Amino acid sequence: MTPEDLLARVERALDRRRPWESVWRDCYDHALAATPGGATLHDSTAADAAEGLAASLLAELTPPWSRWFGLAPVEADADPDLAASLDRAADTLQGHFDRSNLSLELHQAFLDLVIAGTGILLVEEAPPGETSALRFTAVPLRDAVLEEGPSGRLDTVFRLARLTHATLAARYPRADLPSPLENPDATFRVVEATWPDRTGTRFLAVLDHDGRMTMLAEGRFHESPFVAFRWMKAPGETYGRSPVMKALPDIKTANKVVELVLKNASIAATGIWQADDDGVLNPATVRLEPGAIIPKAVGSSGLVPLKAPGSFDVSQLVLSDMRARIRSALLADRLSLPRDPRMTATEVLERSAETARLLGATYGRLQTELLTPLIARSLSILRRRGEVPAIETDAHAARIAYQSPLARVQGRADAANTLLFLQAIAALGPQAAGVVDLPAAARHLARTLAAPAAILTSEAPRETA
């Protein structure tokens, strides 16, 4: 693909993205507090719930300083040495995650996910000498143009950036750059593109300056450095839909109601006054605002409001309903910790299971579009550095066993079913218990509950008749 072909493809993708931009702007204005140049917020319910949902996703999917994944052989009866090697590789990768900026950048990407429905994370190899071999960058959605491939994943990413001459020289030291301008803060338009082909992922960076397109770099990756993921999507759409989009009408209504309540409160605090006037009152010039003085004819009663037969505060009823629906749409009432001290352990587990059911579809999509590509790309970097053996996370070599709090909820449910079966078999007597292979059952429970391979003994060979 030539630089001209690349820019033409980017322009076509930008045309398809433009209908979404106004929706994204609305979502950011009403769900991200103090957005520069955005709408004035009077109600912080949506901003608080969106931030809480992003933090909950980080804690439930990729908790910092905790093992949220593991590597295990595909075959249950695989060589124990292979299982131990995979477990050491997972420990090595987790150590790099802990020493990197993954949690910081992933939380920002989750904010994009919750507000706009699509998040993008750039996974790069850090320079030698850094504490971690991995470096992460949350790419703002406004700087990215996406295309969906035949597999249904967002595997084609165009990153649009404006970089200074110093940044260009540091990022592309071998590129033929234009001479620096008199203004050192001047920026240049750069397009970085990744797209899949038969042998991996192609990469091309192009500088668009003064109508000339200069190739900065090109190459090939084993795994794409850009990881794009969505909250949910409708059939036929490329970009994701977010919970903020669903709650946007309620968010706007709550914001307007609070604005009117504040205006009414300011009028109640400062009052509207009347003063005698010898002239004729012109209603078109009357301003109903705090501290206003309305002239009236001498001896007249001035403006007289009509009194309603009943009086009740409708605004509080509407506001309470809107806030409850916003918090429900953003799962604030589901992901928060239970505060009732009378809740039993069973009730807490049932609440966790209900949360897992609500996030089931979203978690499945995030596992496919975020977690698996993130681990595969990171392993590819560590493998190139020689820190982990050659591991292919596919159906023929190793599998990824997710151990995040959200994944463990389903594991506990499967383990409970297995234990219930064993209790029922034990109640039937010794003859029924003879059909159960207890070591195999124990290993099944270990896999279900994501127990470390180090605590399991090597499986003894079975005798054949």
Coordinates of C-alpha atoms in Angstrom, one line a residue:
M1 CA 0.0 0.0 0.0
T2 CA 1.5 3.4 -1.0
P3 CA 1.2 6.5 1.1
E4 CA -1.4 7.9 -1.3
D5 CA -3.5 4.8 -1.1
L6 CA -3.2 4.8 2.7
L7 CA -4.5 8.4 3.0
A8 CA -7.3 7.8 0.5
R9 CA -8.4 4.8 2.6
V10 CA -8.2 6.9 5.8
E11 CA -10.4 9.6 4.3
R12 CA -13.1 7.0 3.3
A13 CA -13.0 5.6 6.8
L14 CA -13.3 9.1 8.3
D15 CA -16.4 9.7 6.2
R16 CA -18.0 6.6 7.7
R17 CA -17.0 7.7 11.2
R18 CA -18.4 11.3 11.1
P19 CA -22.1 10.3 12.0
W20 CA -20.7 9.0 15.3
E21 CA -18.8 12.1 16.2
S22 CA -21.7 14.2 17.3
V23 CA -23.0 11.3 19.5
W24 CA -19.5 10.9 21.1
R25 CA -19.3 14.7 21.7
D26 CA -22.7 14.6 23.5
C27 CA -21.6 11.6 25.6
Y28 CA -18.3 13.2 26.7
D29 CA -20.0 16.6 27.4
H30 CA -22.5 15.0 29.8
A31 CA -20.6 12.1 31.3
L32 CA -17.0 13.5 31.8
A33 CA -16.8 16.3 34.3
A34 CA -15.3 19.6 33.1
T35 CA -14.8 18.6 29.5
P36 CA -12.9 21.6 27.8
G37 CA -15.3 23.5 25.7
G38 CA -18.2 21.1 26.6
A39 CA -21.6 21.7 28.0
T40 CA -22.0 23.1 31.6
L41 CA -22.8 20.2 33.9
H42 CA -25.2 20.8 36.8
D43 CA -25.6 17.1 37.8
S44 CA -22.7 14.8 38.5
T45 CA -24.6 11.5 38.7
A46 CA -23.5 10.3 35.2
A47 CA -19.9 11.4 35.6
D48 CA -19.6 9.7 39.0
A49 CA -21.3 6.5 37.7
A50 CA -19.1 6.4 34.6
E51 CA -15.9 6.8 36.5
G52 CA -17.1 4.1 39.0
L53 CA -17.9 1.7 36.2
A54 CA -14.5 2.2 34.6
A55 CA -12.8 1.6 37.9
S56 CA -14.9 -1.5 38.5
L57 CA -14.0 -3.0 35.1
L58 CA -10.3 -2.5 36.0
A59 CA -10.8 -4.2 39.4
E60 CA -13.0 -7.0 38.0
L61 CA -11.1 -7.8 34.8
T62 CA -7.4 -6.8 35.3
P63 CA -6.9 -6.1 39.0
P64 CA -3.6 -4.4 39.7
W65 CA -1.0 -6.4 41.6
S66 CA -3.0 -9.6 41.3
R67 CA -2.8 -12.6 38.9
W68 CA -5.8 -12.2 36.6
F69 CA -4.7 -14.8 34.1
G70 CA -2.8 -18.0 33.8
L71 CA -1.3 -20.2 31.1
A72 CA -2.1 -23.9 31.0
P73 CA -1.7 -26.8 28.6
V74 CA -4.6 -27.5 26.3
E75 CA -4.6 -31.2 27.2
A76 CA -5.6 -32.1 30.8
D77 CA -3.0 -35.0 30.9
A78 CA -0.1 -33.0 29.5
D79 CA 3.4 -33.2 30.7
P80 CA 3.7 -31.6 34.2
D81 CA 7.0 -30.0 33.1
L82 CA 5.1 -28.2 30.4
A83 CA 2.5 -27.0 32.9
A84 CA 5.2 -25.7 35.2
S85 CA 6.9 -23.9 32.3
L86 CA 3.7 -22.2 31.3
D87 CA 3.1 -21.2 34.9
R88 CA 6.5 -19.6 35.1
A89 CA 5.9 -17.8 31.8
A90 CA 2.6 -16.4 33.2
D91 CA 4.5 -15.2 36.3
T92 CA 7.1 -13.5 34.2
L93 CA 4.4 -11.7 32.1
Q94 CA 2.5 -10.7 35.3
G95 CA 5.6 -9.2 36.7
H96 CA 6.1 -7.1 33.6
F97 CA 2.4 -6.0 33.8
D98 CA 2.9 -5.0 37.5
R99 CA 6.0 -2.9 36.7
S100 CA 4.5 -1.2 33.7
N101 CA 1.9 1.5 33.3
L102 CA -0.8 -1.0 32.3
S103 CA -3.3 -0.1 35.1
L104 CA -3.0 3.7 34.5
E105 CA -3.5 3.5 30.7
L106 CA -6.1 0.7 30.8
H107 CA -8.3 2.7 33.2
Q108 CA -8.2 5.6 30.7
A109 CA -9.1 3.2 27.9
F110 CA -12.0 1.9 30.0
L111 CA -13.3 5.5 30.4
D112 CA -13.5 5.7 26.6
L113 CA -15.2 2.3 26.6
V114 CA -17.9 3.3 29.1
I115 CA -18.5 6.8 27.6
A116 CA -18.1 6.2 23.8
G117 CA -18.4 2.4 23.6
T118 CA -14.9 1.8 22.1
G119 CA -11.5 1.8 23.7
I120 CA -8.0 1.5 22.1
L121 CA -4.8 0.4 23.8
L122 CA -1.4 0.6 22.2
V123 CA 1.1 -2.1 23.3
E124 CA 4.7 -1.3 22.6
E125 CA 8.1 -2.6 23.6
A126 CA 9.8 -0.4 26.0
P127 CA 13.4 0.8 25.4
P128 CA 16.1 -1.4 27.0
G129 CA 16.8 -0.4 30.6
E130 CA 13.2 0.3 31.6
T131 CA 11.7 -1.5 34.6
S132 CA 9.3 -3.3 32.3
A133 CA 9.6 -4.5 28.7
L134 CA 6.1 -3.3 28.0
R135 CA 4.8 0.2 27.5
F136 CA 1.1 1.0 27.1
T137 CA -0.7 4.0 25.7
A138 CA -4.5 4.7 25.8
V139 CA -5.2 6.1 22.4
P140 CA -8.1 8.6 22.4
L141 CA -11.0 7.6 20.3
R142 CA -11.0 10.9 18.5
D143 CA -7.4 10.1 17.2
A144 CA -8.3 6.7 15.8
V145 CA -10.2 5.5 12.7
L146 CA -11.3 1.8 12.8
E147 CA -12.3 -0.8 10.3
E148 CA -13.8 -4.2 11.1
G149 CA -12.3 -7.2 9.5
P150 CA -13.9 -10.5 8.3
S151 CA -13.3 -12.0 11.7
G152 CA -15.5 -9.4 13.3
R153 CA -12.6 -7.8 15.2
L154 CA -11.3 -4.2 14.8
D155 CA -8.1 -5.4 13.3
T156 CA -7.5 -2.3 11.1
V157 CA -6.5 0.8 13.0
F158 CA -5.5 4.2 11.7
R159 CA -4.0 6.5 14.3
L160 CA -4.1 10.2 13.4
A161 CA -1.7 12.3 15.4
R162 CA 0.0 15.7 15.3
L163 CA 3.6 15.5 16.4
T164 CA 6.4 18.0 16.8
H165 CA 9.7 17.7 15.0
A166 CA 11.5 16.6 18.1
T167 CA 8.9 13.8 18.7
L168 CA 9.1 12.7 15.1
A169 CA 12.9 12.5 15.3
A170 CA 12.7 10.4 18.5
R171 CA 10.0 8.1 17.2
Y172 CA 11.3 7.7 13.7
P173 CA 15.1 8.2 13.9
R174 CA 15.7 6.7 10.4
A175 CA 13.1 8.7 8.6
D176 CA 13.8 11.5 6.1
L177 CA 12.2 14.4 8.0
P178 CA 11.6 17.9 6.8
S179 CA 13.8 20.6 8.3
P180 CA 12.5 22.1 11.5
L181 CA 10.6 25.3 11.2
E182 CA 11.3 28.5 13.1
N183 CA 8.5 27.6 15.5
P184 CA 9.7 24.6 17.5
D185 CA 6.2 23.9 18.7
A186 CA 4.9 23.4 15.1
T187 CA 3.2 20.1 14.6
F188 CA 3.0 17.7 11.6
R189 CA 0.2 15.4 10.7
V190 CA 1.1 11.8 10.9
V191 CA -0.9 8.7 10.1
E192 CA 0.0 5.3 11.6
A193 CA -1.8 2.3 10.1
T194 CA -1.9 -1.4 11.0
W195 CA -3.9 -3.9 9.0
P196 CA -3.8 -7.8 8.8
D197 CA -2.4 -9.8 6.0
R198 CA -1.6 -13.5 5.5
T199 CA 1.6 -13.5 7.6
G200 CA 0.7 -11.2 10.4
T201 CA 0.0 -7.5 10.7
R202 CA 1.4 -4.8 8.4
F203 CA 2.5 -1.4 9.7
L204 CA 2.9 1.9 7.8
A205 CA 3.6 5.4 9.1
V206 CA 3.1 8.4 6.7
L207 CA 3.9 12.1 7.2
D208 CA 1.5 14.5 5.5
H209 CA 3.3 17.9 5.2
D210 CA 2.8 20.7 2.6
G211 CA 0.8 18.4 0.3
R212 CA 3.6 15.9 0.2
M213 CA 3.3 12.4 1.7
T214 CA 6.5 11.0 3.1
M215 CA 6.9 7.4 4.3
L216 CA 8.3 7.4 7.8
A217 CA 8.4 3.7 8.6
E218 CA 7.0 0.4 7.5
G219 CA 7.2 -3.1 8.9
R220 CA 5.4 -6.2 10.1
F221 CA 4.3 -7.4 13.5
H222 CA 3.5 -10.9 14.6
E223 CA 0.6 -9.4 16.7
S224 CA -1.0 -6.0 16.1
P225 CA 0.3 -3.3 18.6
F226 CA -3.2 -1.7 18.6
V227 CA -5.9 -3.5 20.7
A228 CA -9.3 -2.0 19.9
F229 CA -12.3 -3.3 21.9
R230 CA -16.0 -2.4 22.3
W231 CA -18.7 -2.5 25.0
M232 CA -21.4 -3.8 22.6
K233 CA -22.3 -3.3 19.0
A234 CA -25.3 -3.5 16.8
P235 CA -25.2 -5.7 13.6
G236 CA -23.6 -3.9 10.7
E237 CA -21.9 -1.2 12.8
T238 CA -18.2 -0.8 13.3
Y239 CA -17.9 1.3 16.4
G240 CA -19.3 0.2 19.8
R241 CA -22.3 1.4 21.8
S242 CA -21.8 2.4 25.4
P243 CA -24.0 2.4 28.5
V244 CA -23.7 6.2 28.5
M245 CA -25.4 6.3 25.1
K246 CA -28.3 4.3 26.5
A247 CA -28.7 6.6 29.4
L248 CA -28.0 9.9 27.5
P249 CA -31.7 11.0 27.4
D250 CA -32.0 10.6 31.2
I251 CA -28.6 12.3 31.7
K252 CA -29.7 15.3 29.7
T253 CA -33.0 15.5 31.5
A254 CA -31.4 15.3 35.0
N255 CA -28.9 18.0 34.0
K256 CA -31.7 20.3 32.9
V257 CA -33.9 19.6 35.9
V258 CA -31.0 20.5 38.3
E259 CA -30.3 23.6 36.3
L260 CA -33.9 24.7 36.7
V261 CA -33.9 23.8 40.4
L262 CA -30.8 26.0 40.9
K263 CA -32.4 28.9 39.1
N264 CA -35.5 28.6 41.2
A265 CA -33.3 28.4 44.3
S266 CA -31.5 31.6 43.3
I267 CA -34.8 33.4 42.8
A268 CA -36.0 32.2 46.1
A269 CA -32.8 33.4 47.8
T270 CA -32.6 36.9 46.2
G271 CA -36.3 37.5 45.4
I272 CA -38.0 39.5 42.6
W273 CA -39.1 42.9 43.6
Q274 CA -41.7 45.5 42.6
A275 CA -41.4 49.3 42.5
D276 CA -43.9 52.0 41.6
D277 CA -43.7 53.5 38.2
D278 CA -45.7 56.4 36.7
G279 CA -45.4 55.0 33.2
V280 CA -47.1 52.1 31.5
L281 CA -45.8 48.5 32.2
N282 CA -44.5 46.8 29.1
P283 CA -44.6 43.0 29.7
A284 CA -42.0 42.5 26.9
T285 CA -39.4 44.2 28.9
V286 CA -40.0 42.3 32.2
R287 CA -37.1 40.0 33.1
L288 CA -37.8 37.3 35.7
E289 CA -34.3 36.8 37.1
P290 CA -32.9 36.9 40.6
G291 CA -32.7 40.4 42.0
A292 CA -34.8 41.9 39.2
I293 CA -37.0 45.0 39.9
I294 CA -40.3 45.1 38.0
P295 CA -41.9 48.5 37.7
K296 CA -45.6 48.8 38.3
A297 CA -48.1 51.7 38.1
V298 CA -48.8 53.6 41.3
G299 CA -51.7 52.1 43.1
S300 CA -51.8 49.0 41.0
S301 CA -51.1 45.5 42.1
G302 CA -48.5 44.8 39.4
L303 CA -48.0 41.3 38.0
V304 CA -50.2 38.8 39.9
P305 CA -49.3 35.1 39.5
L306 CA -52.1 32.5 39.2
K307 CA -52.1 30.1 42.1
A308 CA -52.4 26.4 41.4
P309 CA -55.0 24.5 43.4
G310 CA -52.3 22.1 44.7
S311 CA -48.6 22.5 45.4
F312 CA -45.9 19.7 45.3
D313 CA -42.3 19.5 44.2
V314 CA -42.4 17.7 40.8
S315 CA -38.7 18.4 40.2
Q316 CA -37.6 16.2 43.0
L317 CA -39.8 13.3 41.8
V318 CA -38.4 13.6 38.3
L319 CA -34.8 14.0 39.4
S320 CA -34.9 11.0 41.8
D321 CA -36.3 8.8 39.0
M322 CA -33.7 10.1 36.4
R323 CA -30.8 9.5 38.8
A324 CA -31.9 6.0 39.6
R325 CA -32.2 5.1 35.9
I326 CA -28.7 6.6 35.2
R327 CA -27.1 4.6 38.0
S328 CA -28.9 1.5 36.8
A329 CA -27.8 1.9 33.2
L330 CA -24.2 2.4 34.3
L331 CA -24.4 -0.6 36.7
A332 CA -23.6 1.6 39.7
D333 CA -26.2 -0.2 41.8
R334 CA -24.8 -3.6 40.8
L335 CA -21.1 -3.2 41.0
S336 CA -21.0 -1.4 44.4
L337 CA -20.3 -3.4 47.5
P338 CA -23.4 -4.5 49.5
R339 CA -23.9 -2.3 52.5
D340 CA -26.5 -4.3 54.4
P341 CA -24.7 -5.9 57.4
R342 CA -27.5 -8.5 57.6
M343 CA -26.6 -10.0 54.2
T344 CA -25.4 -13.6 54.4
A345 CA -22.5 -15.1 52.5
T346 CA -25.0 -16.9 50.2
E347 CA -26.7 -13.6 49.4
V348 CA -23.3 -12.0 48.6
L349 CA -22.4 -14.9 46.3
E350 CA -25.8 -14.6 44.6
R351 CA -25.2 -10.9 44.1
S352 CA -21.8 -11.6 42.5
A353 CA -23.5 -14.2 40.2
E354 CA -26.1 -11.7 39.2
T355 CA -23.4 -9.2 38.3
A356 CA -21.6 -11.8 36.2
R357 CA -24.9 -12.5 34.3
L358 CA -25.4 -8.8 33.6
L359 CA -21.8 -8.4 32.4
G360 CA -21.7 -11.8 30.7
A361 CA -22.1 -10.6 27.1
T362 CA -19.8 -7.6 27.6
Y363 CA -17.2 -9.7 29.4
G364 CA -17.2 -12.3 26.6
R365 CA -16.6 -9.5 24.1
L366 CA -13.9 -7.9 26.2
Q367 CA -12.2 -11.3 26.6
T368 CA -12.1 -11.8 22.9
E369 CA -11.3 -8.2 21.8
L370 CA -9.1 -7.0 24.7
L371 CA -7.7 -9.6 27.1
T372 CA -6.6 -12.3 24.6
P373 CA -5.0 -9.9 22.1
L374 CA -3.3 -8.0 25.0
I375 CA -1.7 -11.2 26.4
A376 CA -0.8 -12.5 22.9
R377 CA 0.9 -9.2 22.0
S378 CA 2.8 -9.0 25.3
L379 CA 4.0 -12.6 25.1
S380 CA 5.2 -11.9 21.6
I381 CA 7.4 -9.0 22.9
L382 CA 8.8 -11.1 25.8
R383 CA 9.4 -14.1 23.4
R384 CA 11.4 -11.9 21.1
R385 CA 13.5 -10.7 24.2
G386 CA 14.0 -14.4 25.2
E387 CA 12.3 -14.0 28.6
V388 CA 9.6 -16.6 27.9
P389 CA 9.7 -19.7 25.7
A390 CA 7.9 -19.9 22.4
I391 CA 4.2 -20.0 23.4
E392 CA 1.3 -20.0 21.0
T393 CA -2.0 -19.2 22.8
D394 CA -4.2 -21.3 20.5
A395 CA -6.0 -24.6 20.5
H396 CA -2.8 -26.6 19.8
A397 CA -0.3 -25.4 22.4
A398 CA -1.5 -23.4 25.5
R399 CA -4.7 -21.9 26.7
I400 CA -5.3 -18.8 28.7
A401 CA -7.1 -19.4 32.0
Y402 CA -8.6 -16.2 33.2
Q403 CA -8.5 -15.8 37.0
S404 CA -10.0 -12.3 37.4
P405 CA -12.7 -11.8 40.1
L406 CA -15.4 -11.8 37.4
A407 CA -14.1 -15.0 35.9
R408 CA -13.8 -16.7 39.3
V409 CA -17.5 -16.3 39.9
Q410 CA -18.3 -18.7 37.1
G411 CA -15.6 -21.0 38.3
R412 CA -17.1 -21.1 41.7
A413 CA -20.5 -22.0 40.3
D414 CA -19.0 -24.9 38.2
A415 CA -17.0 -26.1 41.3
A416 CA -20.2 -26.0 43.4
N417 CA -22.0 -28.2 40.9
T418 CA -19.1 -30.7 40.9
L419 CA -19.0 -30.8 44.7
L420 CA -22.8 -31.3 44.8
F421 CA -22.4 -34.3 42.4
L422 CA -19.7 -35.8 44.6
Q423 CA -21.9 -35.4 47.7
A424 CA -24.8 -37.1 46.0
I425 CA -22.6 -40.0 44.8
A426 CA -21.2 -40.4 48.3
A427 CA -24.7 -40.6 49.7
L428 CA -25.5 -43.5 47.4
G429 CA -23.0 -45.8 49.0
P430 CA -19.6 -47.4 48.2
Q431 CA -20.7 -49.0 44.9
A432 CA -21.8 -45.7 43.5
A433 CA -18.6 -44.0 44.8
G434 CA -16.6 -46.6 42.9
V435 CA -17.5 -45.0 39.5
V436 CA -15.8 -41.7 40.5
D437 CA -12.1 -41.1 39.8
L438 CA -11.2 -38.9 42.8
P439 CA -7.8 -37.8 41.6
A440 CA -9.3 -36.8 38.3
A441 CA -12.1 -34.9 40.1
A442 CA -9.5 -33.1 42.2
R443 CA -7.7 -32.0 39.1
H444 CA -10.9 -30.9 37.5
L445 CA -11.6 -28.7 40.6
A446 CA -8.1 -27.4 40.4
R447 CA -8.6 -26.3 36.8
T448 CA -12.0 -24.9 37.5
L449 CA -10.8 -22.8 40.5
A450 CA -7.6 -21.8 38.7
A451 CA -5.3 -23.4 41.3
P452 CA -1.5 -23.0 40.6
A453 CA 0.2 -26.0 38.9
A454 CA 2.9 -26.0 41.6
I455 CA 0.5 -27.5 44.3
L456 CA -0.4 -30.5 42.1
T457 CA 1.6 -33.7 42.1
S458 CA 2.5 -35.3 38.8
E459 CA -0.1 -37.7 37.6
A460 CA 0.9 -41.3 38.1
P461 CA 0.4 -43.6 35.0
R462 CA -2.7 -45.7 35.1
E463 CA -2.4 -49.4 34.9
T464 CA -3.8 -51.2 31.9
A465 CA -5.4 -54.6 32.1

